[in-house]
């Protein structure tokens, strides 16, 4: 049961974050590295039950649904989201085994599995870590808000993600209002403009300004520590703690109103925007792409590939959408769309649909000799 729960929490929608400098500055004043770092712990476990509809229209509710917030630029710089190598995972587990002699083998295995799955690399053969949505945010301190939002949209499209990543994801616009420094009437007026320009996927996030809250404050709450951190991050944290001779390091805190505002925004983002967006994508791809593959023409094409695809002729090669040079399919090809369909169904826990599409793809990928895709499916 523990391993099943861990895997459910590991495979969740990834949401990229692309924000203005003033928004990151506000987050740093609160003790976070940036705005993404502030969202991250509250996205791991969304408050309350989240309702998801499967491909048959049947609704199910889950109390363990989450999202993973990642920096949009990370996909360009390192070709992976926040994560680490297997060597770092093994080093971390070895360190815990040396320090916690009373620990059980199961505990160390669960730690190994969690850190291994803490960040899936951005890879061509699966789309679990490809962004489902992107948070574009500014703060009420910004002097040219609408222009900045447009510039963020434009600069986000110019981020050089790998060619196999589909950039047609949901944009979610956030205005962070500084409760202590700025006028809420002006922010409400600006927020109305945002909704007119960018649609309904917008949120007004009201936060207190200034330095970090401390535990002694009456309304301060401790920020939950992220469970899905990379091995490299945990190793760095252990090293930092060992180097600090003070035994009691103050926990990071926020005013209760800030924590409630972040929790509410992330729940609304998931339930009202991201999950319905994924459900619509699943319905569209299932109807327009997968249904054709399941039909007579799809079966005939599969049979043609099976019996004539190994001849090495130019005709059979041109019939395949697989590019052996990049070892990938372009995001617009039916194979890539079906893989994304299956992955979205998996993330939404529509196991029957996901399994059926993976089974269809397994044959197609094998015929194309796309072996990593084949193994993944």
mmCIF file of N, CA and C in Angstrom, residues 245-377:
data_model
loop_
_atom_site.group_PDB
_atom_site.id
_atom_site.type_symbol
_atom_site.label_atom_id
_atom_site.label_comp_id
_atom_site.label_asym_id
_atom_site.label_seq_id
_atom_site.Cartn_x
_atom_site.Cartn_y
_atom_site.Cartn_z
ATOM 1 N N UNK A 245 26.606 25.058 13.201
ATOM 2 C CA UNK A 245 26.787 24.546 14.551
ATOM 3 C C UNK A 245 25.574 24.787 15.445
ATOM 4 N N UNK A 246 24.648 25.624 15.016
ATOM 5 C CA UNK A 246 23.446 25.850 15.822
ATOM 6 C C UNK A 246 22.494 24.682 15.640
ATOM 7 N N UNK A 247 22.055 24.123 16.760
ATOM 8 C CA UNK A 247 21.204 22.932 16.707
ATOM 9 C C UNK A 247 19.792 23.257 16.226
ATOM 10 N N UNK A 248 19.303 24.418 16.602
ATOM 11 C CA UNK A 248 17.913 24.757 16.307
ATOM 12 C C UNK A 248 17.843 25.772 15.175
ATOM 13 N N UNK A 249 17.552 25.286 13.993
ATOM 14 C CA UNK A 249 17.360 26.184 12.862
ATOM 15 C C UNK A 249 15.875 26.524 12.769
ATOM 16 N N UNK A 250 15.534 27.809 12.730
ATOM 17 C CA UNK A 250 14.109 28.172 12.703
ATOM 18 C C UNK A 250 13.429 27.654 11.445
ATOM 19 N N UNK A 251 12.236 27.109 11.644
ATOM 20 C CA UNK A 251 11.470 26.620 10.496
ATOM 21 C C UNK A 251 10.937 27.805 9.700
ATOM 22 N N UNK A 252 10.783 27.599 8.407
ATOM 23 C CA UNK A 252 10.223 28.638 7.546
ATOM 24 C C UNK A 252 8.725 28.739 7.814
ATOM 25 N N UNK A 253 8.255 29.949 8.058
ATOM 26 C CA UNK A 253 6.844 30.156 8.386
ATOM 27 C C UNK A 253 6.229 31.215 7.481
ATOM 28 N N UNK A 254 4.912 31.182 7.417
ATOM 29 C CA UNK A 254 4.134 32.194 6.706
ATOM 30 C C UNK A 254 2.970 32.619 7.589
ATOM 31 N N UNK A 255 2.458 33.825 7.405
ATOM 32 C CA UNK A 255 1.194 34.165 8.063
ATOM 33 C C UNK A 255 0.107 33.179 7.644
ATOM 34 N N UNK A 256 -0.789 32.896 8.559
ATOM 35 C CA UNK A 256 -1.856 31.934 8.270
ATOM 36 C C UNK A 256 -2.655 32.340 7.034
ATOM 37 N N UNK A 257 -2.859 33.636 6.853
ATOM 38 C CA UNK A 257 -3.622 34.109 5.689
ATOM 39 C C UNK A 257 -2.884 33.808 4.387
ATOM 40 N N UNK A 258 -1.538 33.900 4.397
ATOM 41 C CA UNK A 258 -0.753 33.580 3.201
ATOM 42 C C UNK A 258 -0.860 32.102 2.855
ATOM 43 N N UNK A 259 -0.706 31.251 3.880
ATOM 44 C CA UNK A 259 -0.788 29.805 3.651
ATOM 45 C C UNK A 259 -2.161 29.428 3.108
ATOM 46 N N UNK A 260 -3.217 30.034 3.665
ATOM 47 C CA UNK A 260 -4.577 29.748 3.194
ATOM 48 C C UNK A 260 -4.769 30.227 1.760
ATOM 49 N N UNK A 261 -4.197 31.396 1.426
ATOM 50 C CA UNK A 261 -4.337 31.933 0.068
ATOM 51 C C UNK A 261 -3.629 31.048 -0.948
ATOM 52 N N UNK A 262 -2.433 30.569 -0.615
ATOM 53 C CA UNK A 262 -1.696 29.684 -1.519
ATOM 54 C C UNK A 262 -2.426 28.357 -1.699
ATOM 55 N N UNK A 263 -2.930 27.803 -0.594
ATOM 56 C CA UNK A 263 -3.668 26.536 -0.651
ATOM 57 C C UNK A 263 -4.909 26.666 -1.529
ATOM 58 N N UNK A 264 -5.640 27.766 -1.354
ATOM 59 C CA UNK A 264 -6.861 27.995 -2.138
ATOM 60 C C UNK A 264 -6.548 28.161 -3.616
ATOM 61 N N UNK A 265 -5.496 28.947 -3.931
ATOM 62 C CA UNK A 265 -5.155 29.171 -5.336
ATOM 63 C C UNK A 265 -4.783 27.867 -6.031
ATOM 64 N N UNK A 266 -3.958 27.055 -5.382
ATOM 65 C CA UNK A 266 -3.490 25.828 -6.023
ATOM 66 C C UNK A 266 -4.642 24.841 -6.192
ATOM 67 N N UNK A 267 -5.532 24.780 -5.213
ATOM 68 C CA UNK A 267 -6.700 23.907 -5.365
ATOM 69 C C UNK A 267 -7.578 24.378 -6.521
ATOM 70 N N UNK A 268 -7.825 25.687 -6.596
ATOM 71 C CA UNK A 268 -8.645 26.234 -7.681
ATOM 72 C C UNK A 268 -7.967 26.011 -9.030
ATOM 73 N N UNK A 269 -6.656 26.222 -9.090
ATOM 74 C CA UNK A 269 -5.907 26.008 -10.323
ATOM 75 C C UNK A 269 -6.083 24.573 -10.816
ATOM 76 N N UNK A 270 -5.994 23.617 -9.885
ATOM 77 C CA UNK A 270 -6.118 22.212 -10.262
ATOM 78 C C UNK A 270 -7.542 21.854 -10.660
ATOM 79 N N UNK A 271 -8.504 22.174 -9.791
ATOM 80 C CA UNK A 271 -9.871 21.701 -9.990
ATOM 81 C C UNK A 271 -10.615 22.438 -11.091
ATOM 82 N N UNK A 272 -10.379 23.737 -11.233
ATOM 83 C CA UNK A 272 -11.149 24.554 -12.175
ATOM 84 C C UNK A 272 -10.462 24.671 -13.530
ATOM 85 N N UNK A 273 -9.129 24.624 -13.557
ATOM 86 C CA UNK A 273 -8.411 24.887 -14.809
ATOM 87 C C UNK A 273 -7.645 23.683 -15.339
ATOM 88 N N UNK A 274 -6.704 23.154 -14.566
ATOM 89 C CA UNK A 274 -5.776 22.159 -15.113
ATOM 90 C C UNK A 274 -6.447 20.812 -15.360
ATOM 91 N N UNK A 275 -7.193 20.305 -14.384
ATOM 92 C CA UNK A 275 -7.838 19.002 -14.577
ATOM 93 C C UNK A 275 -8.862 19.049 -15.713
ATOM 94 N N UNK A 276 -9.762 20.049 -15.783
ATOM 95 C CA UNK A 276 -10.664 20.120 -16.941
ATOM 96 C C UNK A 276 -9.923 20.252 -18.269
ATOM 97 N N UNK A 277 -8.815 20.994 -18.288
ATOM 98 C CA UNK A 277 -8.009 21.111 -19.509
ATOM 99 C C UNK A 277 -7.491 19.737 -19.934
ATOM 100 N N UNK A 278 -6.975 18.965 -18.989
ATOM 101 C CA UNK A 278 -6.474 17.627 -19.310
ATOM 102 C C UNK A 278 -7.605 16.711 -19.758
ATOM 103 N N UNK A 279 -8.759 16.815 -19.110
ATOM 104 C CA UNK A 279 -9.912 15.995 -19.500
ATOM 105 C C UNK A 279 -10.340 16.303 -20.934
ATOM 106 N N UNK A 280 -10.337 17.585 -21.302
ATOM 107 C CA UNK A 280 -10.698 17.955 -22.682
ATOM 108 C C UNK A 280 -9.670 17.418 -23.674
ATOM 109 N N UNK A 281 -8.395 17.500 -23.322
ATOM 110 C CA UNK A 281 -7.348 16.958 -24.200
ATOM 111 C C UNK A 281 -7.532 15.457 -24.398
ATOM 112 N N UNK A 282 -7.801 14.746 -23.312
ATOM 113 C CA UNK A 282 -8.011 13.298 -23.397
ATOM 114 C C UNK A 282 -9.192 12.992 -24.310
ATOM 115 N N UNK A 283 -10.297 13.710 -24.141
ATOM 116 C CA UNK A 283 -11.485 13.471 -24.970
ATOM 117 C C UNK A 283 -11.193 13.750 -26.440
ATOM 118 N N UNK A 284 -10.470 14.842 -26.724
ATOM 119 C CA UNK A 284 -10.160 15.209 -28.112
ATOM 120 C C UNK A 284 -9.244 14.186 -28.759
ATOM 121 N N UNK A 285 -8.137 13.845 -28.078
ATOM 122 C CA UNK A 285 -7.177 12.893 -28.658
ATOM 123 C C UNK A 285 -7.781 11.501 -28.782
ATOM 124 N N UNK A 286 -8.615 11.134 -27.827
ATOM 125 C CA UNK A 286 -9.237 9.815 -27.879
ATOM 126 C C UNK A 286 -10.201 9.725 -29.057
ATOM 127 N N UNK A 287 -10.916 10.826 -29.317
ATOM 128 C CA UNK A 287 -11.901 10.839 -30.401
ATOM 129 C C UNK A 287 -11.247 11.004 -31.770
ATOM 130 N N UNK A 288 -10.260 11.892 -31.872
ATOM 131 C CA UNK A 288 -9.706 12.250 -33.176
ATOM 132 C C UNK A 288 -8.496 11.418 -33.586
ATOM 133 N N UNK A 289 -7.762 10.872 -32.633
ATOM 134 C CA UNK A 289 -6.526 10.151 -32.961
ATOM 135 C C UNK A 289 -6.635 8.669 -32.629
ATOM 136 N N UNK A 290 -6.921 8.368 -31.367
ATOM 137 C CA UNK A 290 -6.923 6.966 -30.944
ATOM 138 C C UNK A 290 -8.034 6.164 -31.607
ATOM 139 N N UNK A 291 -9.211 6.780 -31.809
ATOM 140 C CA UNK A 291 -10.321 6.040 -32.413
ATOM 141 C C UNK A 291 -9.993 5.624 -33.840
ATOM 142 N N UNK A 292 -9.252 6.472 -34.565
ATOM 143 C CA UNK A 292 -8.836 6.105 -35.923
ATOM 144 C C UNK A 292 -7.862 4.941 -35.882
ATOM 145 N N UNK A 293 -6.966 4.976 -34.915
ATOM 146 C CA UNK A 293 -5.977 3.896 -34.792
ATOM 147 C C UNK A 293 -6.666 2.577 -34.452
ATOM 148 N N UNK A 294 -7.753 2.658 -33.678
ATOM 149 C CA UNK A 294 -8.475 1.438 -33.313
ATOM 150 C C UNK A 294 -9.320 0.916 -34.466
ATOM 151 N N UNK A 295 -9.605 1.786 -35.456
ATOM 152 C CA UNK A 295 -10.484 1.412 -36.551
ATOM 153 C C UNK A 295 -9.808 0.543 -37.583
ATOM 154 N N UNK A 296 -10.551 0.244 -38.644
ATOM 155 C CA UNK A 296 -10.067 -0.652 -39.698
ATOM 156 C C UNK A 296 -8.818 -0.107 -40.365
ATOM 157 N N UNK A 297 -8.793 1.211 -40.654
ATOM 158 C CA UNK A 297 -7.629 1.775 -41.336
ATOM 159 C C UNK A 297 -6.399 1.678 -40.463
ATOM 160 N N UNK A 298 -6.594 1.877 -39.138
ATOM 161 C CA UNK A 298 -5.458 1.758 -38.239
ATOM 162 C C UNK A 298 -4.934 0.346 -38.190
ATOM 163 N N UNK A 299 -5.849 -0.621 -38.166
ATOM 164 C CA UNK A 299 -5.412 -2.022 -38.131
ATOM 165 C C UNK A 299 -4.701 -2.391 -39.420
ATOM 166 N N UNK A 300 -5.200 -1.875 -40.554
ATOM 167 C CA UNK A 300 -4.567 -2.178 -41.836
ATOM 168 C C UNK A 300 -3.162 -1.593 -41.893
ATOM 169 N N UNK A 301 -3.019 -0.332 -41.396
ATOM 170 C CA UNK A 301 -1.700 0.299 -41.394
ATOM 171 C C UNK A 301 -0.737 -0.486 -40.521
ATOM 172 N N UNK A 302 -1.225 -0.925 -39.361
ATOM 173 C CA UNK A 302 -0.362 -1.692 -38.468
ATOM 174 C C UNK A 302 0.072 -2.999 -39.114
ATOM 175 N N UNK A 303 -0.872 -3.669 -39.803
ATOM 176 C CA UNK A 303 -0.532 -4.927 -40.478
ATOM 177 C C UNK A 303 0.465 -4.682 -41.605
ATOM 178 N N UNK A 304 0.277 -3.576 -42.350
ATOM 179 C CA UNK A 304 1.206 -3.260 -43.439
ATOM 180 C C UNK A 304 2.607 -3.060 -42.906
ATOM 181 N N UNK A 305 2.713 -2.336 -41.799
ATOM 182 C CA UNK A 305 4.031 -2.110 -41.207
ATOM 183 C C UNK A 305 4.642 -3.428 -40.740
ATOM 184 N N UNK A 306 3.778 -4.279 -40.159
ATOM 185 C CA UNK A 306 4.299 -5.515 -39.595
ATOM 186 C C UNK A 306 4.879 -6.419 -40.681
ATOM 187 N N UNK A 307 4.178 -6.507 -41.804
ATOM 188 C CA UNK A 307 4.602 -7.457 -42.831
ATOM 189 C C UNK A 307 5.568 -6.871 -43.846
ATOM 190 N N UNK A 308 5.558 -5.548 -44.017
ATOM 191 C CA UNK A 308 6.432 -4.951 -45.027
ATOM 192 C C UNK A 308 7.446 -3.977 -44.444
ATOM 193 N N UNK A 309 7.321 -3.668 -43.142
ATOM 194 C CA UNK A 309 8.191 -2.653 -42.552
ATOM 195 C C UNK A 309 9.625 -3.090 -42.408
ATOM 196 N N UNK A 310 9.923 -4.364 -42.416
ATOM 197 C CA UNK A 310 11.296 -4.824 -42.202
ATOM 198 C C UNK A 310 12.072 -4.997 -43.495
ATOM 199 N N UNK A 311 11.489 -4.612 -44.617
ATOM 200 C CA UNK A 311 12.167 -4.816 -45.893
ATOM 201 C C UNK A 311 13.268 -3.810 -46.135
ATOM 202 N N UNK A 312 13.264 -2.712 -45.331
ATOM 203 C CA UNK A 312 14.304 -1.696 -45.496
ATOM 204 C C UNK A 312 14.097 -0.829 -46.715
ATOM 205 N N UNK A 313 12.953 -0.889 -47.350
ATOM 206 C CA UNK A 313 12.714 -0.100 -48.556
ATOM 207 C C UNK A 313 12.482 1.354 -48.190
ATOM 208 N N UNK A 314 12.687 2.240 -49.129
ATOM 209 C CA UNK A 314 12.481 3.666 -48.912
ATOM 210 C C UNK A 314 11.011 3.947 -48.596
ATOM 211 N N UNK A 315 10.096 3.181 -49.202
ATOM 212 C CA UNK A 315 8.672 3.410 -48.988
ATOM 213 C C UNK A 315 8.290 3.154 -47.546
ATOM 214 N N UNK A 316 8.761 2.037 -46.990
ATOM 215 C CA UNK A 316 8.397 1.716 -45.617
ATOM 216 C C UNK A 316 9.002 2.712 -44.651
ATOM 217 N N UNK A 317 10.195 3.193 -44.959
ATOM 218 C CA UNK A 317 10.832 4.165 -44.078
ATOM 219 C C UNK A 317 10.055 5.468 -44.061
ATOM 220 N N UNK A 318 9.617 5.919 -45.249
ATOM 221 C CA UNK A 318 8.898 7.184 -45.324
ATOM 222 C C UNK A 318 7.525 7.083 -44.674
ATOM 223 N N UNK A 319 6.978 5.864 -44.539
ATOM 224 C CA UNK A 319 5.668 5.693 -43.922
ATOM 225 C C UNK A 319 5.733 5.855 -42.410
ATOM 226 N N UNK A 320 6.918 5.762 -41.842
ATOM 227 C CA UNK A 320 7.072 5.873 -40.399
ATOM 228 C C UNK A 320 7.256 7.329 -39.989
ATOM 229 N N UNK A 321 6.635 7.711 -38.883
ATOM 230 C CA UNK A 321 6.801 9.062 -38.340
ATOM 231 C C UNK A 321 7.981 9.165 -37.383
ATOM 232 N N UNK A 322 8.641 8.051 -37.126
ATOM 233 C CA UNK A 322 9.757 8.039 -36.177
ATOM 234 C C UNK A 322 11.022 8.560 -36.838
ATOM 235 N N UNK A 323 11.695 9.495 -36.179
ATOM 236 C CA UNK A 323 12.948 10.056 -36.679
ATOM 237 C C UNK A 323 14.107 9.402 -35.938
ATOM 238 N N UNK A 324 14.825 8.482 -36.580
ATOM 239 C CA UNK A 324 15.908 7.779 -35.877
ATOM 240 C C UNK A 324 17.071 8.685 -35.504
ATOM 241 N N UNK A 325 17.239 9.811 -36.196
ATOM 242 C CA UNK A 325 18.350 10.713 -35.874
ATOM 243 C C UNK A 325 18.143 11.386 -34.513
ATOM 244 N N UNK A 326 16.924 11.861 -34.276
ATOM 245 C CA UNK A 326 16.626 12.472 -32.975
ATOM 246 C C UNK A 326 16.060 11.461 -31.986
ATOM 247 N N UNK A 327 15.817 10.240 -32.468
ATOM 248 C CA UNK A 327 15.227 9.172 -31.647
ATOM 249 C C UNK A 327 13.918 9.636 -31.005
ATOM 250 N N UNK A 328 13.080 10.286 -31.825
ATOM 251 C CA UNK A 328 11.831 10.810 -31.280
ATOM 252 C C UNK A 328 10.788 10.968 -32.381
ATOM 253 N N UNK A 329 9.552 11.141 -31.950
ATOM 254 C CA UNK A 329 8.448 11.524 -32.830
ATOM 255 C C UNK A 329 8.168 13.009 -32.603
ATOM 256 N N UNK A 330 7.807 13.720 -33.657
ATOM 257 C CA UNK A 330 7.411 15.113 -33.494
ATOM 258 C C UNK A 330 6.099 15.157 -32.707
ATOM 259 N N UNK A 331 5.900 16.174 -31.856
ATOM 260 C CA UNK A 331 4.679 16.230 -31.036
ATOM 261 C C UNK A 331 3.377 16.193 -31.823
ATOM 262 N N UNK A 332 3.406 16.589 -33.107
ATOM 263 C CA UNK A 332 2.175 16.623 -33.897
ATOM 264 C C UNK A 332 1.804 15.271 -34.499
ATOM 265 N N UNK A 333 2.686 14.273 -34.403
ATOM 266 C CA UNK A 333 2.402 12.970 -35.013
ATOM 267 C C UNK A 333 1.376 12.203 -34.181
ATOM 268 N N UNK A 334 0.614 11.307 -34.822
ATOM 269 C CA UNK A 334 -0.371 10.524 -34.066
ATOM 270 C C UNK A 334 0.260 9.718 -32.938
ATOM 271 N N UNK A 335 1.468 9.186 -33.170
ATOM 272 C CA UNK A 335 2.116 8.374 -32.133
ATOM 273 C C UNK A 335 2.415 9.206 -30.889
ATOM 274 N N UNK A 336 2.947 10.422 -31.101
ATOM 275 C CA UNK A 336 3.260 11.289 -29.961
ATOM 276 C C UNK A 336 1.989 11.729 -29.240
ATOM 277 N N UNK A 337 0.941 12.020 -30.004
ATOM 278 C CA UNK A 337 -0.312 12.448 -29.388
ATOM 279 C C UNK A 337 -0.951 11.311 -28.599
ATOM 280 N N UNK A 338 -0.844 10.096 -29.128
ATOM 281 C CA UNK A 338 -1.415 8.960 -28.402
ATOM 282 C C UNK A 338 -0.628 8.655 -27.135
ATOM 283 N N UNK A 339 0.695 8.815 -27.190
ATOM 284 C CA UNK A 339 1.480 8.607 -25.975
ATOM 285 C C UNK A 339 1.083 9.645 -24.919
ATOM 286 N N UNK A 340 0.874 10.880 -25.358
ATOM 287 C CA UNK A 340 0.455 11.927 -24.428
ATOM 288 C C UNK A 340 -0.949 11.650 -23.899
ATOM 289 N N UNK A 341 -1.825 11.142 -24.759
ATOM 290 C CA UNK A 341 -3.162 10.739 -24.328
ATOM 291 C C UNK A 341 -3.067 9.701 -23.217
ATOM 292 N N UNK A 342 -2.254 8.674 -23.430
ATOM 293 C CA UNK A 342 -2.112 7.617 -22.427
ATOM 294 C C UNK A 342 -1.534 8.165 -21.127
ATOM 295 N N UNK A 343 -0.545 9.052 -21.233
ATOM 296 C CA UNK A 343 0.073 9.615 -20.034
ATOM 297 C C UNK A 343 -0.899 10.517 -19.275
ATOM 298 N N UNK A 344 -1.678 11.326 -19.998
ATOM 299 C CA UNK A 344 -2.680 12.160 -19.332
ATOM 300 C C UNK A 344 -3.715 11.280 -18.630
ATOM 301 N N UNK A 345 -4.149 10.210 -19.309
ATOM 302 C CA UNK A 345 -5.103 9.291 -18.688
ATOM 303 C C UNK A 345 -4.501 8.671 -17.430
ATOM 304 N N UNK A 346 -3.217 8.335 -17.491
ATOM 305 C CA UNK A 346 -2.521 7.767 -16.331
ATOM 306 C C UNK A 346 -2.488 8.785 -15.190
ATOM 307 N N UNK A 347 -2.137 10.036 -15.498
ATOM 308 C CA UNK A 347 -2.065 11.076 -14.470
ATOM 309 C C UNK A 347 -3.435 11.347 -13.849
ATOM 310 N N UNK A 348 -4.506 11.173 -14.647
ATOM 311 C CA UNK A 348 -5.870 11.365 -14.151
ATOM 312 C C UNK A 348 -6.457 10.071 -13.592
ATOM 313 N N UNK A 349 -5.648 9.015 -13.557
ATOM 314 C CA UNK A 349 -5.998 7.710 -12.963
ATOM 315 C C UNK A 349 -7.116 7.000 -13.716
ATOM 316 N N UNK A 350 -7.181 7.236 -15.013
ATOM 317 C CA UNK A 350 -8.095 6.499 -15.886
ATOM 318 C C UNK A 350 -7.309 5.299 -16.405
ATOM 319 N N UNK A 351 -7.148 4.305 -15.542
ATOM 320 C CA UNK A 351 -6.218 3.200 -15.821
ATOM 321 C C UNK A 351 -6.625 2.394 -17.043
ATOM 322 N N UNK A 352 -7.916 2.167 -17.223
ATOM 323 C CA UNK A 352 -8.361 1.328 -18.345
ATOM 324 C C UNK A 352 -8.007 1.968 -19.684
ATOM 325 N N UNK A 353 -8.289 3.263 -19.825
ATOM 326 C CA UNK A 353 -7.956 3.951 -21.071
ATOM 327 C C UNK A 353 -6.445 3.977 -21.275
ATOM 328 N N UNK A 354 -5.702 4.317 -20.236
ATOM 329 C CA UNK A 354 -4.241 4.392 -20.356
ATOM 330 C C UNK A 354 -3.671 3.050 -20.798
ATOM 331 N N UNK A 355 -4.115 1.976 -20.177
ATOM 332 C CA UNK A 355 -3.596 0.649 -20.507
ATOM 333 C C UNK A 355 -3.912 0.269 -21.949
ATOM 334 N N UNK A 356 -5.131 0.580 -22.391
ATOM 335 C CA UNK A 356 -5.508 0.246 -23.764
ATOM 336 C C UNK A 356 -4.679 0.985 -24.795
ATOM 337 N N UNK A 357 -4.401 2.272 -24.541
ATOM 338 C CA UNK A 357 -3.612 3.056 -25.496
ATOM 339 C C UNK A 357 -2.152 2.622 -25.468
ATOM 340 N N UNK A 358 -1.613 2.366 -24.275
ATOM 341 C CA UNK A 358 -0.231 1.861 -24.201
ATOM 342 C C UNK A 358 -0.094 0.560 -24.990
ATOM 343 N N UNK A 359 -1.105 -0.286 -24.902
ATOM 344 C CA UNK A 359 -1.043 -1.574 -25.600
ATOM 345 C C UNK A 359 -1.045 -1.373 -27.111
ATOM 346 N N UNK A 360 -1.857 -0.424 -27.595
ATOM 347 C CA UNK A 360 -1.844 -0.106 -29.028
ATOM 348 C C UNK A 360 -0.479 0.424 -29.458
ATOM 349 N N UNK A 361 0.068 1.322 -28.655
ATOM 350 C CA UNK A 361 1.334 1.964 -29.010
ATOM 351 C C UNK A 361 2.500 0.992 -28.984
ATOM 352 N N UNK A 362 2.442 0.054 -28.071
ATOM 353 C CA UNK A 362 3.544 -0.909 -27.951
ATOM 354 C C UNK A 362 3.817 -1.596 -29.283
ATOM 355 N N UNK A 363 2.759 -1.968 -29.984
ATOM 356 C CA UNK A 363 2.904 -2.610 -31.289
ATOM 357 C C UNK A 363 3.469 -1.642 -32.319
ATOM 358 N N UNK A 364 2.920 -0.423 -32.359
ATOM 359 C CA UNK A 364 3.385 0.562 -33.344
ATOM 360 C C UNK A 364 4.843 0.925 -33.122
ATOM 361 N N UNK A 365 5.231 1.124 -31.874
ATOM 362 C CA UNK A 365 6.617 1.487 -31.579
ATOM 363 C C UNK A 365 7.568 0.349 -31.934
ATOM 364 N N UNK A 366 7.115 -0.874 -31.709
ATOM 365 C CA UNK A 366 7.947 -2.018 -32.083
ATOM 366 C C UNK A 366 8.140 -2.107 -33.586
ATOM 367 N N UNK A 367 7.069 -1.857 -34.337
ATOM 368 C CA UNK A 367 7.174 -1.886 -35.799
ATOM 369 C C UNK A 367 8.104 -0.793 -36.319
ATOM 370 N N UNK A 368 8.120 0.362 -35.641
ATOM 371 C CA UNK A 368 8.985 1.476 -36.051
ATOM 372 C C UNK A 368 10.413 1.330 -35.525
ATOM 373 N N UNK A 369 10.653 0.277 -34.747
ATOM 374 C CA UNK A 369 11.956 0.082 -34.093
ATOM 375 C C UNK A 369 12.323 1.278 -33.210
ATOM 376 N N UNK A 370 11.303 1.884 -32.625
ATOM 377 C CA UNK A 370 11.507 2.958 -31.643
ATOM 378 C C UNK A 370 11.585 2.295 -30.272
ATOM 379 N N UNK A 371 12.762 1.757 -29.975
ATOM 380 C CA UNK A 371 12.875 0.801 -28.874
ATOM 381 C C UNK A 371 12.662 1.434 -27.503
ATOM 382 N N UNK A 372 13.104 2.678 -27.300
ATOM 383 C CA UNK A 372 12.873 3.308 -25.996
ATOM 384 C C UNK A 372 11.381 3.577 -25.802
ATOM 385 N N UNK A 373 10.710 4.029 -26.857
ATOM 386 C CA UNK A 373 9.255 4.212 -26.800
ATOM 387 C C UNK A 373 8.568 2.874 -26.528
ATOM 388 N N UNK A 374 9.042 1.841 -27.216
ATOM 389 C CA UNK A 374 8.463 0.504 -27.068
ATOM 390 C C UNK A 374 8.600 0.023 -25.624
ATOM 391 N N UNK A 375 9.795 0.194 -25.058
ATOM 392 C CA UNK A 375 10.030 -0.239 -23.675
ATOM 393 C C UNK A 375 9.167 0.560 -22.701
ATOM 394 N N UNK A 376 9.048 1.862 -22.951
ATOM 395 C CA UNK A 376 8.241 2.696 -22.067
ATOM 396 C C UNK A 376 6.771 2.326 -22.089
ATOM 397 N N UNK A 377 6.261 2.031 -23.283
ATOM 398 C CA UNK A 377 4.842 1.655 -23.391
ATOM 399 C C UNK A 377 4.584 0.278 -22.798
#
